[in-house]
PDB file of C-alpha atoms in Angstrom:
ATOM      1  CA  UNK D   1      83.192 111.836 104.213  1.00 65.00           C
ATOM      2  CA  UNK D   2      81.783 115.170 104.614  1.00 76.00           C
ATOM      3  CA  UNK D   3      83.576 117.021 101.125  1.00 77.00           C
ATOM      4  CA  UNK D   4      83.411 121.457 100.538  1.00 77.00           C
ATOM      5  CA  UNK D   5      84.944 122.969  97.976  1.00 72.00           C
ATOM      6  CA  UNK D   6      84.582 126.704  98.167  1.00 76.00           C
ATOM      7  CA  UNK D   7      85.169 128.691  95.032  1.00 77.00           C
ATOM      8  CA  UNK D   8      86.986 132.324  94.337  1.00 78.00           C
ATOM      9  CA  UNK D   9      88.014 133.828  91.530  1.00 79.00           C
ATOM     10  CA  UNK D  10      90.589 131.573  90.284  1.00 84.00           C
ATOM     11  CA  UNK D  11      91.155 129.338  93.908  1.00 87.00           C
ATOM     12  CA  UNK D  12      89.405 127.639  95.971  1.00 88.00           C
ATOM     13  CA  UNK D  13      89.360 125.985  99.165  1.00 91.00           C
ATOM     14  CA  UNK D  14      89.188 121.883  99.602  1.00 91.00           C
ATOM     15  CA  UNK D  15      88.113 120.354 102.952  1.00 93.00           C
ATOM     16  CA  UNK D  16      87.807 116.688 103.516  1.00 93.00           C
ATOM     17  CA  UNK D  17      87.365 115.354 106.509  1.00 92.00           C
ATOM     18  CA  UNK D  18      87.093 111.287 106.782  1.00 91.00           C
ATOM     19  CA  UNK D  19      85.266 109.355 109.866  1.00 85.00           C
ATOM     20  CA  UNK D  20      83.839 106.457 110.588  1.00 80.00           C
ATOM     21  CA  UNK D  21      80.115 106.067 111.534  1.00 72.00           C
ATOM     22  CA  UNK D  22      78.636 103.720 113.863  1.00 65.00           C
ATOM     23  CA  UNK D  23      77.926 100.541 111.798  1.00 60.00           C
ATOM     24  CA  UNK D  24      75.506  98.237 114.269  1.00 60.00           C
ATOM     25  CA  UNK D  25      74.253  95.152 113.035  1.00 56.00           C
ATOM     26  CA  UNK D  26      75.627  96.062 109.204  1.00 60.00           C
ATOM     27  CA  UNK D  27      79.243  93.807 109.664  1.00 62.00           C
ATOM     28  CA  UNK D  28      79.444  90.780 111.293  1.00 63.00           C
ATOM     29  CA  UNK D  29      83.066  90.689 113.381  1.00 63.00           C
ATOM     30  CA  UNK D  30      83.935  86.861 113.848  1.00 57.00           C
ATOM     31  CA  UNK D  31      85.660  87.855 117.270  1.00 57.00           C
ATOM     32  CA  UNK D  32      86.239  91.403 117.730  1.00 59.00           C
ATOM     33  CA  UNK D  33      84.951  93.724 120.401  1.00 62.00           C
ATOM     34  CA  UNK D  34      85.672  97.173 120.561  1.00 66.00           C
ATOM     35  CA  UNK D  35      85.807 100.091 117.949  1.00 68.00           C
ATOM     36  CA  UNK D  36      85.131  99.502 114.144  1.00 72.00           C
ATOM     37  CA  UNK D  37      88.827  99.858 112.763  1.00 80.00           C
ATOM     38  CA  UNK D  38      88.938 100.520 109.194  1.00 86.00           C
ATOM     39  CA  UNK D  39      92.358 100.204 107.379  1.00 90.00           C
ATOM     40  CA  UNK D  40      94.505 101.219 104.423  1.00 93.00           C
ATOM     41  CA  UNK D  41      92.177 104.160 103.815  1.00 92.00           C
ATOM     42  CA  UNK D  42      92.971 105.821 100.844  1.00 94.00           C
ATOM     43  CA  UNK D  43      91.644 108.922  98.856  1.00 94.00           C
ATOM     44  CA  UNK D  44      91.857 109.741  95.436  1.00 94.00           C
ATOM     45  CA  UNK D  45      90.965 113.429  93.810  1.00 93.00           C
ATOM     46  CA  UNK D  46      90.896 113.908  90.299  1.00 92.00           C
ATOM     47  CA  UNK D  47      90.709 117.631  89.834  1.00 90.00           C
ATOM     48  CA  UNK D  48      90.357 118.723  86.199  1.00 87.00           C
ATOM     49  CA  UNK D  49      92.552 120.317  83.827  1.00 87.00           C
ATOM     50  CA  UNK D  50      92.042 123.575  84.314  1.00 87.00           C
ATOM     51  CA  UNK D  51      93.505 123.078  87.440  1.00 88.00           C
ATOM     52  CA  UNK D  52      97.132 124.620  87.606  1.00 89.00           C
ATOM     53  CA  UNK D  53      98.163 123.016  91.294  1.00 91.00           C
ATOM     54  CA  UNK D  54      96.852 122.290  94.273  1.00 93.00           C
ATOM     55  CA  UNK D  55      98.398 122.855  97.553  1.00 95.00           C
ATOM     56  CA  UNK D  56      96.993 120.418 100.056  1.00 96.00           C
ATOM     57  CA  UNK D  57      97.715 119.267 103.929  1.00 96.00           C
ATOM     58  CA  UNK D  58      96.898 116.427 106.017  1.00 96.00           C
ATOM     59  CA  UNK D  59      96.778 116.077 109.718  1.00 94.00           C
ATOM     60  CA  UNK D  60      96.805 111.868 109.677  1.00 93.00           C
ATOM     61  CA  UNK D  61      98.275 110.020 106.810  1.00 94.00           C
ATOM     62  CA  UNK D  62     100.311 111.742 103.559  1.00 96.00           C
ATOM     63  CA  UNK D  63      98.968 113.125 100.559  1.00 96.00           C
ATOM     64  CA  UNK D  64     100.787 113.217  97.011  1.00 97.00           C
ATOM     65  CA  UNK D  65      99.931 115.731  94.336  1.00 95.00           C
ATOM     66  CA  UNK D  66     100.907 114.277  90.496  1.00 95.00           C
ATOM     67  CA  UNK D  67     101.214 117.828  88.534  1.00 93.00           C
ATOM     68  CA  UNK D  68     100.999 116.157  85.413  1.00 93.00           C
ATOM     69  CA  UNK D  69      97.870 114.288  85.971  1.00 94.00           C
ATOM     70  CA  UNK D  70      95.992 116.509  88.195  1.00 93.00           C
ATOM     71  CA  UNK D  71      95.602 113.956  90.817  1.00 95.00           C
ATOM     72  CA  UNK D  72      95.857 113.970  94.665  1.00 96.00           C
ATOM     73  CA  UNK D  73      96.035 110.741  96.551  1.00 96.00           C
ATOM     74  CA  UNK D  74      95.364 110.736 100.330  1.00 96.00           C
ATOM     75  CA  UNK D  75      96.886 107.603 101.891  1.00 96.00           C
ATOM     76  CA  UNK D  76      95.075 108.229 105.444  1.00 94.00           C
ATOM     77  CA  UNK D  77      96.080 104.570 107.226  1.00 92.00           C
ATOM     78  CA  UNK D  78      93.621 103.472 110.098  1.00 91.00           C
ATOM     79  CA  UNK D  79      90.566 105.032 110.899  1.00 86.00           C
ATOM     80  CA  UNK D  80      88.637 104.271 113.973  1.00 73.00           C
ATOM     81  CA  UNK D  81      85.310 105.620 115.493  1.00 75.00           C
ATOM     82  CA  UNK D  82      87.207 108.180 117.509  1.00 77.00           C
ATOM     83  CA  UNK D  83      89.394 109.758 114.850  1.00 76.00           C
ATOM     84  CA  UNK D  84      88.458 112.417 112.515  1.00 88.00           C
ATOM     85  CA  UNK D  85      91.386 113.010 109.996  1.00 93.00           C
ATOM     86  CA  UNK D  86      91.232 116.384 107.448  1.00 94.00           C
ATOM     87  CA  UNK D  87      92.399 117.210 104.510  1.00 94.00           C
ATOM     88  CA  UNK D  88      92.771 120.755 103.817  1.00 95.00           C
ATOM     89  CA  UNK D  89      93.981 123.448 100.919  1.00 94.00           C
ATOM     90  CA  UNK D  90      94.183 125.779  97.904  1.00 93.00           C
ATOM     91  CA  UNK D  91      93.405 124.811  94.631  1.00 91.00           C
ATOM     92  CA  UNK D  92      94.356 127.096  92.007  1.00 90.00           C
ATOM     93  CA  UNK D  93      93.344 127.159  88.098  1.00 85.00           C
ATOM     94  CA  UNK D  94      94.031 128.879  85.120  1.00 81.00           C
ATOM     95  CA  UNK D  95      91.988 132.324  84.842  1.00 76.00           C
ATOM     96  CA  UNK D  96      91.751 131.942  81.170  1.00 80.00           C
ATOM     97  CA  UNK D  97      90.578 128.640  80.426  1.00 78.00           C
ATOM     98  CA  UNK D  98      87.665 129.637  83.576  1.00 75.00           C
ATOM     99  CA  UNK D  99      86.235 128.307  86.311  1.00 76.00           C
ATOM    100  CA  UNK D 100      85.805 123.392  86.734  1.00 75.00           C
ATOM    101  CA  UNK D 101      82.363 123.008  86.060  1.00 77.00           C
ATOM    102  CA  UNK D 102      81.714 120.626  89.206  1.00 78.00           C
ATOM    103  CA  UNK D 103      83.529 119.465  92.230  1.00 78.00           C
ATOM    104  CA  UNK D 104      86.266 116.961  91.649  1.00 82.00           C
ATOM    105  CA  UNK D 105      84.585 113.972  92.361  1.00 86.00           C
ATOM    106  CA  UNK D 106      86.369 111.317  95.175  1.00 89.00           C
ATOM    107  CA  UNK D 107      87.276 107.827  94.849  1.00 92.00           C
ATOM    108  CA  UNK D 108      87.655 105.977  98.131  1.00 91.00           C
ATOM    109  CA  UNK D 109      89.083 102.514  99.296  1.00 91.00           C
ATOM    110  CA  UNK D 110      89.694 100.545 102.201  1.00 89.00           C
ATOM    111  CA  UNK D 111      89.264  97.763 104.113  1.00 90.00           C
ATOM    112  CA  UNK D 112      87.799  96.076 107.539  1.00 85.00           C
ATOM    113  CA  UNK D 113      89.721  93.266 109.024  1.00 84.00           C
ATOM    114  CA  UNK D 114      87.913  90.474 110.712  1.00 79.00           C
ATOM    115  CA  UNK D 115      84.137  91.395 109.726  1.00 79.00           C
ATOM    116  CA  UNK D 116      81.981  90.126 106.821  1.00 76.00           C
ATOM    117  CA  UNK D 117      78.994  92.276 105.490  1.00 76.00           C
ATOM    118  CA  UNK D 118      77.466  89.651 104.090  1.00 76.00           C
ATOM    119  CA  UNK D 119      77.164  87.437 107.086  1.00 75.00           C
ATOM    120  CA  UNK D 120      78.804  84.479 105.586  1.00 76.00           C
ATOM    121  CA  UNK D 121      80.818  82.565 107.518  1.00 76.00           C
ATOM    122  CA  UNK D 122      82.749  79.007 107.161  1.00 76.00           C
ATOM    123  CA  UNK D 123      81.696  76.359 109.354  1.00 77.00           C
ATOM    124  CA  UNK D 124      84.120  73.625 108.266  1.00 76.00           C
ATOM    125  CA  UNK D 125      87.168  72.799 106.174  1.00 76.00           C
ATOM    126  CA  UNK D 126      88.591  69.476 104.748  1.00 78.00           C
ATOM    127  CA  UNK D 127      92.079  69.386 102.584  1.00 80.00           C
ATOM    128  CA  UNK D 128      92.623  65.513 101.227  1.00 84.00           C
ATOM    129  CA  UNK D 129      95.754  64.679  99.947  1.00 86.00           C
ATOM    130  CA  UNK D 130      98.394  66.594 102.058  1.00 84.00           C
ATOM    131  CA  UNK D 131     100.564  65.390 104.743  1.00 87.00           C
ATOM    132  CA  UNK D 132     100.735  68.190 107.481  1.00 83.00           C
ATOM    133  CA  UNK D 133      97.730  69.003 109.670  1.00 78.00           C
ATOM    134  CA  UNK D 134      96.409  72.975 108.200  1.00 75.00           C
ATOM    135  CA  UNK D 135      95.604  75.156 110.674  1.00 75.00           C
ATOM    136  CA  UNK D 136      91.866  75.181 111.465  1.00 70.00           C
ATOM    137  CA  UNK D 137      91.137  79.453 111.267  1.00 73.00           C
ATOM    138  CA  UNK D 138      89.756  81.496 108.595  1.00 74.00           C
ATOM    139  CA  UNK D 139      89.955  85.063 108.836  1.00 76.00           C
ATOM    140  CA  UNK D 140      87.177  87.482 107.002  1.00 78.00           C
ATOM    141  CA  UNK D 141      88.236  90.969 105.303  1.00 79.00           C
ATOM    142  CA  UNK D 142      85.547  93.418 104.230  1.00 80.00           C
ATOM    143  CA  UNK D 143      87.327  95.681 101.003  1.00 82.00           C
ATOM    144  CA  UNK D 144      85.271  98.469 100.068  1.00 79.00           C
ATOM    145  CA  UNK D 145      85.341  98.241  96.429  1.00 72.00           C
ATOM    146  CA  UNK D 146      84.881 101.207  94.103  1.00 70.00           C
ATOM    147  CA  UNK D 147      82.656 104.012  96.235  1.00 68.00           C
ATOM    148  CA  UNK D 148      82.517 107.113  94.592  1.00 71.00           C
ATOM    149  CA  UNK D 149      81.506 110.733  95.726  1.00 74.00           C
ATOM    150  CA  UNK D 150      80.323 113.344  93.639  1.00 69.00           C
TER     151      UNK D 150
END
């Protein structure tokens, strides 16, 4: 993600913008060609409490804005190579109580179907004991974790 926030006097201005990079030979894809597709991107923003409210806008996804908890959460959707969704807006925060002493730092999350970082794959599969025939596919899911940004 490439993250400013630009300070004022008591605002200041938030811009996000989320893309994908070019991943080569990082993820293995069992059978896909085309564009890395990442899915169920999600952002989180944890501004501190001398934050009063935000007013934020997305151009892909929705973004919710919890008053009480001085949280944003981004739910962006898909992602591919091509698009670049943004975040943008106005932070504002209590005069007297002065100025967050950092950026509000950004927890991210999401996931890529059908490729496995690791490289691992599953070459066979035997189930004893059951009368129908399983179906002979196993599909690989790359989750991101916890990534923070600071």
């Amino acid at each position: 993600p490439q993250y400013s926030f630009v300070e004022g006097d008591d605002t200041a201005r938030v811009n996000l913008t989320l893309g994908v990079r070019s991943m080569g030979s990082s993820l293995i894809f069992s059978s896909k060609k085309g564009p890395t597709v990442v899915e169920d991107v999600a952002v989180l923003l944890r501004f501190p409490k001398v934050v009063r409210t935000a007013n934020l806008s997305v151009t892909t996804g929705n973004v919710l804005y919890d008053e009480a908890n001085k949280v944003a959460k981004w739910s962006a959707g898909k992602l591919d190579e091509r698009k670049k969704p943004v975040l943008t807006g106005t932070v504002v925060w209590n005069s007297q109580e002065g100025k967050p002493e950092e950026y509000p730092p950004l927890t991210l999350e999401w996931k890529i179907p059908l490729a496995s970082v690791s490289g691992l794959s599953v070459s066979g599969l035997s189930v004893t004991g059951e009368a129908y025939k399983p179906y002979k596919g196993v599909r690989t899911i790359t989750k991101s974790g916890l990534f923070q940004v600071r």
